[in-house]
Short mmCIF file of C-alpha atoms (C1' of nucleotides) in Angstrom, two decimals:
data_model
loop_
_atom_site.label_atom_id
_atom_site.label_comp_id
_atom_site.label_asym_id
_atom_site.label_seq_id
_atom_site.Cartn_x
_atom_site.Cartn_y
_atom_site.Cartn_z
CA MET A 1 7.48 -17.25 -18.27
CA ASN A 2 8.17 -13.77 -19.42
CA SER A 3 11.14 -12.84 -17.32
CA PHE A 4 11.61 -9.42 -18.77
CA GLN A 5 15.30 -10.07 -19.03
CA GLY A 6 16.35 -10.44 -22.61
CA ASN A 7 14.74 -8.62 -25.50
CA PRO A 8 15.60 -5.08 -24.75
CA THR A 9 14.82 -4.44 -28.37
CA GLN A 10 11.38 -2.92 -28.34
CA ARG A 11 11.18 0.38 -26.60
CA THR A 12 7.59 0.98 -25.65
CA THR A 13 8.13 4.65 -25.11
CA ILE A 14 5.24 5.38 -22.82
CA GLN A 15 3.41 8.60 -23.28
CA LEU A 16 4.09 10.96 -20.45
CA LEU A 17 1.21 13.09 -19.39
CA GLN A 18 2.03 16.39 -17.85
CA SER A 19 0.67 15.54 -14.46
CA HIS A 20 2.24 12.15 -13.89
CA SER A 21 5.82 11.56 -13.01
CA LEU A 22 7.79 8.89 -14.80
CA THR A 23 7.69 6.79 -11.67
CA THR A 24 3.91 6.82 -11.70
CA LEU A 25 3.80 5.87 -15.34
CA VAL A 26 6.20 3.01 -14.82
CA GLN A 27 4.18 1.87 -11.84
CA GLN A 28 0.95 1.85 -13.79
CA GLU A 29 2.56 0.08 -16.69
CA ILE A 30 3.97 -2.71 -14.57
CA ALA A 31 0.66 -3.06 -12.77
CA ARG A 32 -1.04 -3.35 -16.12
CA LEU A 33 1.37 -6.00 -17.29
CA ILE A 34 0.61 -8.02 -14.21
CA GLU A 35 -3.15 -7.59 -14.45
CA THR A 36 -3.22 -8.60 -18.08
CA GLY A 37 -1.08 -11.61 -17.34
CA GLU A 38 1.84 -10.54 -19.49
CA LEU A 39 3.80 -10.85 -16.32
CA SER A 40 2.87 -13.76 -14.14
CA ALA A 41 3.54 -14.78 -10.58
CA GLY A 42 7.16 -15.58 -9.89
CA ASP A 43 8.62 -13.69 -12.82
CA LYS A 44 11.73 -11.74 -12.08
CA LEU A 45 11.90 -8.08 -12.96
CA ASN A 46 15.30 -6.74 -13.80
CA GLU A 47 15.78 -3.04 -13.09
CA TRP A 48 17.89 -2.38 -16.12
CA SER A 49 15.72 -4.41 -18.48
CA VAL A 50 12.53 -2.72 -17.39
CA ALA A 51 14.17 0.68 -17.62
CA GLU A 52 15.47 -0.10 -21.08
CA ARG A 53 12.16 -1.43 -22.28
CA LEU A 54 10.21 1.56 -21.06
CA GLY A 55 12.84 4.00 -22.20
CA VAL A 56 13.66 5.46 -18.80
CA SER A 57 16.53 5.20 -16.37
CA ARG A 58 16.70 2.92 -13.39
CA GLY A 59 15.76 5.55 -10.83
CA PRO A 60 12.04 5.78 -11.55
CA VAL A 61 11.92 2.04 -12.01
CA ARG A 62 13.27 1.48 -8.52
CA GLU A 63 10.73 3.84 -7.05
CA ALA A 64 7.93 2.14 -8.93
CA PHE A 65 9.15 -1.20 -7.61
CA ARG A 66 9.04 0.16 -4.10
CA ALA A 67 5.48 1.37 -4.48
CA LEU A 68 4.30 -1.86 -6.06
CA ALA A 69 5.98 -3.87 -3.36
CA GLU A 70 3.97 -1.90 -0.84
CA THR A 71 0.71 -2.70 -2.61
CA GLY A 72 1.62 -6.37 -2.57
CA LEU A 73 2.04 -6.91 -6.30
CA LEU A 74 5.81 -7.25 -6.13
CA ARG A 75 8.21 -8.73 -3.66
CA MET A 76 11.66 -7.25 -3.18
CA GLU A 77 14.54 -9.31 -1.91
CA LYS A 78 17.48 -7.28 -0.84
CA ASN A 79 20.43 -7.59 -3.20
CA ARG A 80 18.63 -10.28 -5.14
CA GLY A 81 15.90 -8.74 -7.15
CA VAL A 82 12.19 -8.10 -7.41
CA PHE A 83 9.64 -10.69 -8.36
CA VAL A 84 5.99 -10.75 -9.18
CA ARG A 85 4.51 -11.88 -5.93
CA GLN A 86 3.42 -15.45 -5.44
CA VAL A 87 0.29 -15.89 -3.39
CA SER A 88 0.08 -19.17 -1.55
CA ILE A 89 -3.21 -20.90 -1.02
CA LYS A 90 -3.01 -20.02 2.64
CA GLU A 91 -2.73 -16.34 1.82
CA ALA A 92 -5.53 -16.66 -0.70
CA GLU A 93 -7.68 -18.07 2.09
CA GLU A 94 -6.88 -15.12 4.28
CA ILE A 95 -7.67 -12.68 1.52
CA TYR A 96 -10.98 -14.35 0.83
CA GLU A 97 -11.93 -13.96 4.44
CA VAL A 98 -11.13 -10.26 4.43
CA ARG A 99 -12.86 -9.78 1.14
CA ALA A 100 -16.00 -11.45 2.40
CA ALA A 101 -16.14 -8.98 5.27
CA LEU A 102 -15.66 -6.02 2.95
CA ASP A 103 -18.23 -7.30 0.49
CA GLN A 104 -20.77 -7.75 3.23
CA LEU A 105 -20.35 -4.10 4.01
CA VAL A 106 -20.74 -3.30 0.34
CA GLY A 107 -23.99 -5.21 0.15
CA ARG A 108 -25.41 -3.62 3.26
CA ARG A 109 -24.64 -0.13 2.10
CA LEU A 110 -25.77 -0.58 -1.48
CA ALA A 111 -29.12 -2.00 -0.45
CA GLU A 112 -29.70 1.33 1.27
CA ILE A 113 -28.40 3.79 -1.26
CA ILE A 114 -28.44 2.19 -4.70
CA ARG A 115 -30.08 4.19 -7.49
CA PRO A 116 -32.08 2.81 -10.43
CA GLU A 117 -29.58 3.77 -13.10
CA GLN A 118 -26.86 2.08 -11.10
CA LEU A 119 -28.87 -1.11 -10.92
CA LYS A 120 -29.27 -0.89 -14.65
CA GLU A 121 -25.55 -0.55 -15.13
CA LEU A 122 -24.97 -3.62 -12.99
CA ARG A 123 -27.49 -5.62 -14.97
CA VAL A 124 -25.73 -4.68 -18.18
CA ILE A 125 -22.52 -6.13 -16.86
CA VAL A 126 -24.26 -9.26 -15.65
CA ASN A 127 -25.84 -9.71 -19.07
CA GLY A 128 -22.40 -9.53 -20.61
CA MET A 129 -21.21 -12.17 -18.20
CA GLU A 130 -24.14 -14.35 -19.05
CA LYS A 131 -23.26 -14.24 -22.72
CA ALA A 132 -19.63 -14.99 -22.02
CA ALA A 133 -20.63 -17.84 -19.75
CA ALA A 134 -22.87 -19.31 -22.40
CA LYS A 135 -19.95 -19.37 -24.79
CA GLN A 136 -17.61 -20.66 -22.10
CA ASP A 137 -15.43 -17.68 -22.94
CA VAL A 138 -13.24 -17.29 -19.88
CA ASP A 139 -11.19 -14.49 -21.41
CA ALA A 140 -14.30 -12.38 -21.82
CA TYR A 141 -15.82 -13.41 -18.52
CA TYR A 142 -12.87 -12.71 -16.28
CA PRO A 143 -12.55 -8.94 -16.80
CA LEU A 144 -16.31 -8.50 -16.60
CA ASN A 145 -16.33 -10.28 -13.29
CA LEU A 146 -13.64 -7.96 -11.96
CA ARG A 147 -15.53 -4.96 -13.28
CA PHE A 148 -18.78 -6.07 -11.72
CA HIS A 149 -17.36 -6.28 -8.25
CA ASP A 150 -15.29 -3.15 -8.63
CA THR A 151 -18.38 -1.27 -9.77
CA LEU A 152 -20.30 -2.49 -6.75
CA VAL A 153 -17.70 -1.07 -4.44
CA GLN A 154 -17.54 2.17 -6.40
CA PHE A 155 -21.27 2.63 -5.95
CA THR A 156 -20.89 2.68 -2.18
CA GLY A 157 -19.24 6.06 -2.58
CA ASN A 158 -16.71 5.11 0.07
CA SER A 159 -13.35 5.77 -1.55
CA LYS A 160 -11.38 4.26 1.28
CA LEU A 161 -13.34 1.07 0.98
CA LEU A 162 -12.62 1.10 -2.73
CA THR A 163 -8.86 1.40 -2.40
CA THR A 164 -8.80 -1.20 0.36
CA TYR A 165 -10.88 -3.55 -1.71
CA ARG A 166 -8.84 -3.08 -4.84
CA ARG A 167 -5.62 -3.73 -3.04
CA ILE A 168 -6.61 -7.12 -1.72
CA VAL A 169 -8.42 -8.16 -4.88
CA ASN A 170 -5.31 -7.39 -6.88
CA GLU A 171 -3.41 -9.81 -4.73
CA LEU A 172 -6.12 -12.40 -5.01
CA ASN A 173 -5.97 -12.19 -8.76
CA LEU A 174 -2.31 -13.16 -8.62
CA TYR A 175 -3.55 -16.48 -7.33
CA ARG A 176 -6.80 -16.84 -9.20
CA ARG A 177 -5.38 -16.29 -12.65
CA ASP A 178 -3.53 -19.55 -12.28
CA ALA A 179 -6.35 -21.40 -10.62
CA LEU A 180 -9.21 -20.20 -12.76
CA ALA A 181 -8.03 -21.36 -16.14
CA GLY A 182 -9.30 -24.92 -16.10
CA GLU A 183 -12.79 -24.63 -14.82
CA LYS A 184 -15.28 -23.38 -17.29
CA GLY A 185 -18.16 -25.20 -15.70
CA ASN A 186 -18.50 -22.70 -12.92
CA LEU A 187 -19.18 -19.70 -15.11
CA LEU A 188 -22.88 -20.31 -15.22
CA VAL A 189 -23.07 -20.91 -11.50
CA SER A 190 -21.13 -17.76 -10.83
CA THR A 191 -23.38 -15.75 -13.12
CA ARG A 192 -26.42 -16.96 -11.27
CA GLU A 193 -24.88 -15.72 -8.05
CA HIS A 194 -24.24 -12.34 -9.60
CA LYS A 195 -27.86 -12.03 -10.58
CA LYS A 196 -28.85 -12.95 -7.08
CA ILE A 197 -26.59 -10.23 -5.74
CA VAL A 198 -28.15 -7.56 -7.90
CA ASP A 199 -31.63 -8.69 -6.99
CA ALA A 200 -30.81 -8.68 -3.31
CA ILE A 201 -29.44 -5.15 -3.54
CA ALA A 202 -32.46 -4.05 -5.53
CA SER A 203 -34.74 -5.42 -2.84
CA GLY A 204 -33.37 -2.86 -0.44
CA ASP A 205 -32.84 -5.42 2.28
CA PRO A 206 -29.37 -4.84 3.75
CA ASP A 207 -29.14 -8.23 5.43
CA ARG A 208 -30.15 -10.06 2.32
CA ALA A 209 -27.69 -8.16 0.14
CA SER A 210 -24.97 -8.65 2.69
CA ARG A 211 -25.65 -12.37 2.74
CA ALA A 212 -25.70 -12.64 -1.04
CA LEU A 213 -22.28 -11.05 -1.31
CA HIS A 214 -20.87 -13.12 1.50
CA ASP A 215 -22.15 -16.36 0.03
CA HIS A 216 -20.74 -15.47 -3.36
CA VAL A 217 -17.30 -14.87 -1.96
CA ALA A 218 -17.50 -18.06 0.08
CA ALA A 219 -18.51 -19.99 -3.03
CA GLY A 220 -15.59 -18.44 -4.86
CA ARG A 221 -13.31 -19.68 -2.16
CA GLU A 222 -14.72 -23.16 -2.57
CA ARG A 223 -14.20 -23.04 -6.31
CA MET A 224 -10.63 -22.05 -5.71
CA HIS A 225 -10.15 -25.04 -3.48
CA ARG A 226 -11.55 -27.47 -5.94
CA ALA A 227 -9.44 -26.00 -8.72
CA HIS A 228 -6.41 -26.25 -6.52
CA GLY A 229 -7.11 -29.82 -5.70
CA ILE A 230 -7.07 -30.65 -9.39
CA ARG A 231 -3.93 -28.83 -10.28
CA GLU A 232 -0.59 -30.28 -9.43
CA PRO A 233 1.27 -28.91 -6.47
CA VAL A 234 3.52 -27.30 -9.02
CA GLN A 235 4.66 -24.49 -6.73
CA ILE A 236 7.50 -22.20 -7.15
CA THR A 237 10.58 -24.05 -8.32
CA ARG A 238 11.53 -21.08 -10.48
CA ALA A 239 14.38 -22.58 -12.43
CA ARG A 240 16.73 -19.75 -13.13
CA LYS A 241 18.67 -19.99 -16.26
CA LYS A 242 20.32 -16.85 -17.45
CA SER A 243 20.94 -16.04 -21.07
CA THR A 244 23.42 -13.36 -22.06
CA MET B 1 4.71 22.50 13.12
CA ASN B 2 7.92 20.67 12.67
CA SER B 3 8.62 21.13 9.01
CA PHE B 4 11.81 19.16 8.97
CA GLN B 5 13.44 21.90 7.00
CA GLY B 6 16.00 23.71 9.05
CA ASN B 7 18.14 22.12 11.74
CA PRO B 8 20.17 19.66 9.74
CA THR B 9 22.47 19.67 12.72
CA GLN B 10 21.72 16.45 14.54
CA ARG B 11 22.49 13.40 12.52
CA THR B 12 20.50 10.56 13.98
CA THR B 13 22.65 7.98 12.29
CA ILE B 14 20.25 5.11 12.32
CA GLN B 15 21.62 1.69 12.96
CA LEU B 16 21.50 -0.39 9.85
CA LEU B 17 20.74 -4.01 10.36
CA GLN B 18 22.10 -6.42 7.83
CA SER B 19 18.77 -7.51 6.51
CA HIS B 20 17.09 -4.15 6.08
CA SER B 21 17.90 -1.80 3.29
CA LEU B 22 18.40 1.85 4.02
CA THR B 23 15.12 2.60 2.34
CA THR B 24 13.32 0.34 4.78
CA LEU B 25 15.03 1.96 7.73
CA VAL B 26 14.17 5.43 6.51
CA GLN B 27 10.62 4.32 5.94
CA GLN B 28 10.27 2.95 9.45
CA GLU B 29 11.85 6.03 10.93
CA ILE B 30 9.50 8.42 9.18
CA ALA B 31 6.54 6.25 10.10
CA ARG B 32 7.69 6.39 13.71
CA LEU B 33 8.00 10.15 13.62
CA ILE B 34 4.44 10.40 12.37
CA GLU B 35 3.06 7.90 14.86
CA THR B 36 4.71 9.63 17.78
CA GLY B 37 3.46 12.96 16.61
CA GLU B 38 6.87 14.47 15.99
CA LEU B 39 5.62 15.02 12.49
CA SER B 40 2.04 16.10 12.25
CA ALA B 41 -0.50 16.28 9.49
CA GLY B 42 0.29 18.81 6.81
CA ASP B 43 4.00 19.07 7.51
CA LYS B 44 6.21 19.21 4.48
CA LEU B 45 9.08 16.79 4.19
CA ASN B 46 12.07 18.04 2.34
CA GLU B 47 14.02 15.30 0.61
CA TRP B 48 17.41 16.75 1.22
CA SER B 49 16.70 17.69 4.83
CA VAL B 50 15.44 14.25 5.69
CA ALA B 51 18.38 12.65 3.93
CA GLU B 52 20.81 14.91 5.76
CA ARG B 53 19.18 14.32 9.10
CA LEU B 54 19.25 10.56 8.73
CA GLY B 55 22.71 10.57 7.24
CA VAL B 56 21.79 9.04 3.88
CA SER B 57 21.46 10.26 0.33
CA ARG B 58 18.28 11.29 -1.37
CA GLY B 59 17.77 8.01 -3.20
CA PRO B 60 16.59 5.88 -0.31
CA VAL B 61 14.58 8.80 1.01
CA ARG B 62 12.68 9.14 -2.23
CA GLU B 63 11.96 5.42 -2.26
CA ALA B 64 10.75 5.53 1.32
CA PHE B 65 8.47 8.41 0.39
CA ARG B 66 6.98 6.35 -2.40
CA ALA B 67 6.29 3.47 -0.09
CA LEU B 68 4.76 5.66 2.59
CA ALA B 69 2.64 7.46 0.04
CA GLU B 70 1.31 4.08 -0.95
CA THR B 71 0.37 3.24 2.62
CA GLY B 72 -1.46 6.53 2.91
CA LEU B 73 0.77 8.22 5.46
CA LEU B 74 2.28 10.67 2.98
CA ARG B 75 0.94 12.54 0.01
CA MET B 76 3.16 13.38 -2.94
CA GLU B 77 2.55 16.31 -5.23
CA LYS B 78 4.53 16.30 -8.39
CA ASN B 79 7.27 18.89 -8.45
CA ARG B 80 6.01 20.32 -5.19
CA GLY B 81 6.95 17.94 -2.45
CA VAL B 82 5.66 15.38 -0.02
CA PHE B 83 3.47 16.15 2.95
CA VAL B 84 2.20 14.26 5.94
CA ARG B 85 -1.27 13.35 4.85
CA GLN B 86 -4.26 15.29 6.06
CA VAL B 87 -7.30 13.19 6.73
CA SER B 88 -10.58 15.04 6.40
CA ILE B 89 -13.53 14.19 8.56
CA LYS B 90 -15.19 12.70 5.52
CA GLU B 91 -12.31 10.33 4.98
CA ALA B 92 -12.27 9.53 8.68
CA GLU B 93 -15.92 8.56 8.38
CA GLU B 94 -15.11 6.27 5.50
CA ILE B 95 -12.29 4.67 7.39
CA TYR B 96 -14.46 4.09 10.43
CA GLU B 97 -16.96 2.28 8.27
CA VAL B 98 -14.31 -0.02 6.81
CA ARG B 99 -12.80 -0.56 10.20
CA ALA B 100 -16.13 -1.55 11.68
CA ALA B 101 -16.49 -4.23 9.03
CA LEU B 102 -13.00 -5.57 9.68
CA ASP B 103 -13.49 -5.53 13.43
CA GLN B 104 -16.71 -7.44 13.12
CA LEU B 105 -14.78 -10.14 11.35
CA VAL B 106 -12.18 -10.03 14.09
CA GLY B 107 -14.81 -10.52 16.76
CA ARG B 108 -16.47 -13.39 14.98
CA ARG B 109 -13.24 -15.24 14.42
CA LEU B 110 -11.83 -14.66 17.87
CA ALA B 111 -14.95 -15.89 19.59
CA GLU B 112 -14.30 -19.19 17.87
CA ILE B 113 -10.58 -19.60 18.28
CA ILE B 114 -9.42 -17.53 21.23
CA ARG B 115 -7.24 -19.30 23.79
CA PRO B 116 -7.22 -18.74 27.56
CA GLU B 117 -3.74 -17.26 27.70
CA GLN B 118 -4.69 -14.83 24.95
CA LEU B 119 -7.73 -13.71 26.90
CA LYS B 120 -5.45 -13.16 29.84
CA GLU B 121 -3.13 -11.02 27.77
CA LEU B 122 -6.05 -8.92 26.62
CA ARG B 123 -7.25 -8.44 30.17
CA VAL B 124 -3.80 -7.26 31.19
CA ILE B 125 -3.95 -4.55 28.57
CA VAL B 126 -7.46 -3.55 29.56
CA ASN B 127 -6.35 -3.30 33.17
CA GLY B 128 -3.61 -0.95 32.10
CA MET B 129 -6.14 1.15 30.25
CA GLU B 130 -8.36 1.22 33.27
CA LYS B 131 -5.58 2.62 35.40
CA ALA B 132 -4.68 5.21 32.78
CA ALA B 133 -8.34 6.16 32.46
CA ALA B 134 -8.66 6.61 36.19
CA LYS B 135 -5.77 9.05 36.12
CA GLN B 136 -7.13 10.73 33.00
CA ASP B 137 -3.72 10.03 31.48
CA VAL B 138 -4.33 10.26 27.76
CA ASP B 139 -0.68 9.81 26.87
CA ALA B 140 -0.64 6.46 28.61
CA TYR B 141 -4.09 5.45 27.41
CA TYR B 142 -3.63 6.14 23.74
CA PRO B 143 -0.86 3.61 22.94
CA LEU B 144 -2.55 0.95 25.06
CA ASN B 145 -5.72 1.42 23.10
CA LEU B 146 -3.84 0.96 19.85
CA ARG B 147 -2.10 -2.09 21.22
CA PHE B 148 -5.34 -3.64 22.42
CA HIS B 149 -6.95 -3.52 19.02
CA ASP B 150 -3.81 -4.51 17.20
CA THR B 151 -3.46 -7.51 19.50
CA LEU B 152 -7.02 -8.55 18.81
CA VAL B 153 -6.34 -8.62 15.11
CA GLN B 154 -3.08 -10.45 15.63
CA PHE B 155 -4.88 -13.19 17.51
CA THR B 156 -7.03 -13.96 14.49
CA GLY B 157 -3.91 -15.39 12.86
CA ASN B 158 -4.94 -13.81 9.58
CA SER B 159 -1.89 -11.86 8.50
CA LYS B 160 -3.63 -10.24 5.56
CA LEU B 161 -6.33 -8.98 7.84
CA LEU B 162 -3.63 -7.61 10.10
CA THR B 163 -1.84 -5.63 7.43
CA THR B 164 -5.12 -4.35 6.02
CA TYR B 165 -6.26 -3.32 9.45
CA ARG B 166 -3.02 -1.61 10.34
CA ARG B 167 -2.99 0.36 7.17
CA ILE B 168 -6.35 1.97 7.68
CA VAL B 169 -5.88 2.47 11.39
CA ASN B 170 -2.66 4.30 10.69
CA GLU B 171 -4.56 6.71 8.55
CA LEU B 172 -7.26 7.09 11.11
CA ASN B 173 -4.70 8.01 13.70
CA LEU B 174 -3.63 10.90 11.52
CA TYR B 175 -7.03 12.32 12.21
CA ARG B 176 -7.64 11.14 15.72
CA ARG B 177 -4.45 12.51 17.16
CA ASP B 178 -5.81 15.97 16.56
CA ALA B 179 -9.32 15.21 17.62
CA LEU B 180 -8.61 13.14 20.68
CA ALA B 181 -6.64 15.62 22.74
CA GLY B 182 -9.45 17.46 24.44
CA GLU B 183 -11.73 14.78 25.63
CA LYS B 184 -10.64 12.97 28.69
CA GLY B 185 -14.16 12.19 29.81
CA ASN B 186 -14.52 9.36 27.36
CA LEU B 187 -11.67 7.26 28.62
CA LEU B 188 -13.77 5.49 31.21
CA VAL B 189 -16.55 4.86 28.74
CA SER B 190 -14.14 3.49 26.23
CA THR B 191 -12.57 1.22 28.81
CA ARG B 192 -15.95 -0.21 29.69
CA GLU B 193 -16.46 -1.04 26.04
CA HIS B 194 -13.13 -2.79 25.90
CA LYS B 195 -14.07 -4.97 28.82
CA LYS B 196 -17.32 -5.79 27.11
CA ILE B 197 -15.42 -6.81 24.00
CA VAL B 198 -13.20 -9.20 25.90
CA ASP B 199 -16.14 -10.71 27.69
CA ALA B 200 -18.04 -11.17 24.47
CA ILE B 201 -15.09 -12.92 22.89
CA ALA B 202 -14.64 -15.07 25.97
CA SER B 203 -18.28 -16.13 25.77
CA GLY B 204 -17.55 -17.85 22.49
CA ASP B 205 -20.56 -16.29 20.81
CA PRO B 206 -19.44 -14.98 17.40
CA ASP B 207 -22.45 -12.73 16.89
CA ARG B 208 -22.10 -11.18 20.30
CA ALA B 209 -18.38 -10.55 19.84
CA SER B 210 -18.96 -9.18 16.40
CA ARG B 211 -21.57 -6.81 17.73
CA ALA B 212 -19.40 -5.67 20.61
CA LEU B 213 -16.60 -4.72 18.25
CA HIS B 214 -18.94 -3.03 15.83
CA ASP B 215 -20.60 -0.99 18.54
CA HIS B 216 -17.26 0.05 19.93
CA VAL B 217 -16.10 1.36 16.58
CA ALA B 218 -19.41 3.11 16.03
CA ALA B 219 -19.12 4.73 19.43
CA GLY B 220 -15.61 5.82 18.56
CA ARG B 221 -16.95 7.44 15.45
CA GLU B 222 -19.48 9.30 17.51
CA ARG B 223 -16.81 10.49 19.91
CA MET B 224 -14.85 11.78 16.96
CA HIS B 225 -17.84 13.71 15.79
CA ARG B 226 -18.45 15.33 19.11
CA ALA B 227 -14.79 16.24 19.41
CA HIS B 228 -14.89 17.66 15.94
CA GLY B 229 -17.99 19.65 16.70
CA ILE B 230 -16.11 21.39 19.47
CA ARG B 231 -13.07 22.21 17.43
CA GLU B 232 -13.27 24.84 14.78
CA PRO B 233 -13.95 23.81 11.21
CA VAL B 234 -10.33 24.64 10.59
CA GLN B 235 -10.12 22.49 7.47
CA ILE B 236 -7.32 22.41 5.09
CA THR B 237 -8.16 25.23 2.70
CA ARG B 238 -4.72 25.27 1.17
CA ALA B 239 -5.65 27.60 -1.64
CA ARG B 240 -4.13 26.12 -4.73
CA LYS B 241 -3.59 28.41 -7.56
CA LYS B 242 -2.39 26.60 -10.59
CA SER B 243 -0.68 28.46 -13.38
CA THR B 244 0.06 26.98 -16.76
"C1'" DC C 1 6.16 40.13 -15.71
"C1'" DC C 2 10.89 38.51 -15.30
"C1'" DG C 3 15.10 36.59 -12.99
"C1'" DT C 4 16.89 34.02 -9.29
"C1'" DA C 5 16.98 30.53 -5.70
"C1'" DT C 6 15.37 26.30 -4.16
"C1'" DT C 7 13.40 21.79 -4.66
"C1'" DT C 8 12.13 17.99 -7.12
"C1'" DG C 9 12.81 14.68 -11.21
"C1'" DT C 10 15.91 11.99 -13.70
"C1'" DC C 11 20.10 9.81 -14.90
"C1'" DC C 12 24.51 7.53 -14.30
"C1'" DG C 13 28.69 5.77 -11.90
"C1'" DT C 14 30.57 3.08 -8.21
"C1'" DA C 15 30.33 -0.06 -4.22
"C1'" DT C 16 28.50 -4.08 -2.15
"C1'" DG C 17 26.40 -8.19 -1.87
"C1'" DT C 18 24.76 -12.66 -4.11
"C1'" DA C 19 24.89 -16.53 -7.20
"C1'" DT C 20 27.68 -19.54 -10.17
"C1'" DG C 21 31.52 -22.36 -11.97
"C1'" DA D 1 36.85 -22.83 -0.99
"C1'" DC D 2 37.96 -19.15 -4.41
"C1'" DA D 3 37.37 -16.31 -8.11
"C1'" DT D 4 34.34 -14.33 -11.39
"C1'" DA D 5 30.12 -12.39 -13.16
"C1'" DC D 6 26.13 -9.96 -12.38
"C1'" DA D 7 22.31 -7.44 -10.07
"C1'" DT D 8 21.06 -4.40 -6.76
"C1'" DA D 9 22.06 -0.41 -3.24
"C1'" DC D 10 23.56 3.82 -2.75
"C1'" DG D 11 25.44 8.28 -3.74
"C1'" DG D 12 26.20 12.25 -6.51
"C1'" DA D 13 25.39 15.37 -10.57
"C1'" DC D 14 22.63 17.47 -13.97
"C1'" DA D 15 18.06 19.03 -15.76
"C1'" DA D 16 13.44 20.75 -15.10
"C1'" DA D 17 9.90 22.78 -12.60
"C1'" DT D 18 8.25 25.66 -9.08
"C1'" DA D 19 8.29 29.46 -5.63
"C1'" DC D 20 9.70 33.95 -4.46
"C1'" DG D 21 11.29 38.48 -4.79
#
DNA sequence: CCGTATTTGTCCGTATGTATG
DNA sequence: ACATACATACGGACAAATACG
């Protein structure tokens, strides 16, 4: 429950590259903190604290908040504050549906245009996942899984598809990170599906590849449901106690 | 070529509702100006001029710029300024491909869940388009077309799909507005396709509805190409000389 | 190539609204 | 219900970078 409020001690002075504005740097940094789980859903982000911690003023921080709110990672409540977005199971459902449609497109396209060295690259990732799955190492598996799917979309060469895909997957991860923790049993199943996807793409059959991707996403949705059924309906609550 | 630079005379003091921040209002206003064509692709937006014209300070304007850059309507260049985004034909292609995938999903879902009164509402819109097409009235046809497709997506009840769809269609419109002007001949064709879509959805056959939407988008892409073929390859050029 | 004007990037102070006791 | 504390919303000023003559 890192609330980013106290502890303005450490100043992670971020390196500022010539080409990026402070706002951009702050934006990337916050996004990273969310992706890595250092900030989790529901956490409150205090303008001044974030500014202090990153060694900048509040201006760039506000702008970064605005941008991240637009991408769906943050939620801004007027005169109240900004929070790491909470994704309800209903929203997660919706996202899964959209993602399935996008991934079908990915499969169809890739079956047509994939190149041998790209297939090889995919198989390398899948091998890594297989190893992680064998060791039940969720922490190793999770980022590989993200990279696998992101790589697939990259290989389509459609940059608009890529940004669209990344946006919704980012939001989905806000939900999945919570839900995924407990279930190690599915890693092997999921890996098998990934292999199937690569094979389907390699076969050059657009319909088959499309179906493989769709089924994988649908299965992921099912896994989410089961995981959700197990977990308590803990939902937001967000007890706010303020230290000074 | 409204560059929003001179003429800080008229102060369109925008009404500020309690619940919306100034930034949000500015954001909506700029988006409106782009949608209505009062700002067109490539125009430069000057922070101070926009602030002056809307009667606010530069802070909210900068934040609105950030948000709109994130949605794809604006492009920010560090230390140079923000511009209404130019969409190349290549990007338009990419967007059409993504849109086709989303619209297929829309068709499939709607065929399953559409209600009679919703079908009626769609037919009302199509009737309006038919009248506009008969009069070759592009200015009347264009917004109805947008509304038709937006309504379709709304009826799916999937709010994530809706925001995703709107985002990419907004970008597409940046391109289409230029390309669409000349070709009035296609209005009748397009209307026929819209009727077909409604009928397919009404039939309750997901595959048929999905196909109808897909074909419509594909046809739209073709129309874009033909329109582009006519116009000069004016492309951006924008010779950028970068000194260090 | 240099100096000036303009625009953007950043920072900080004050006002306003919200939560808390 | 009122007062107080605190966070955000907004505006304004300074610094830095770019464009232009």
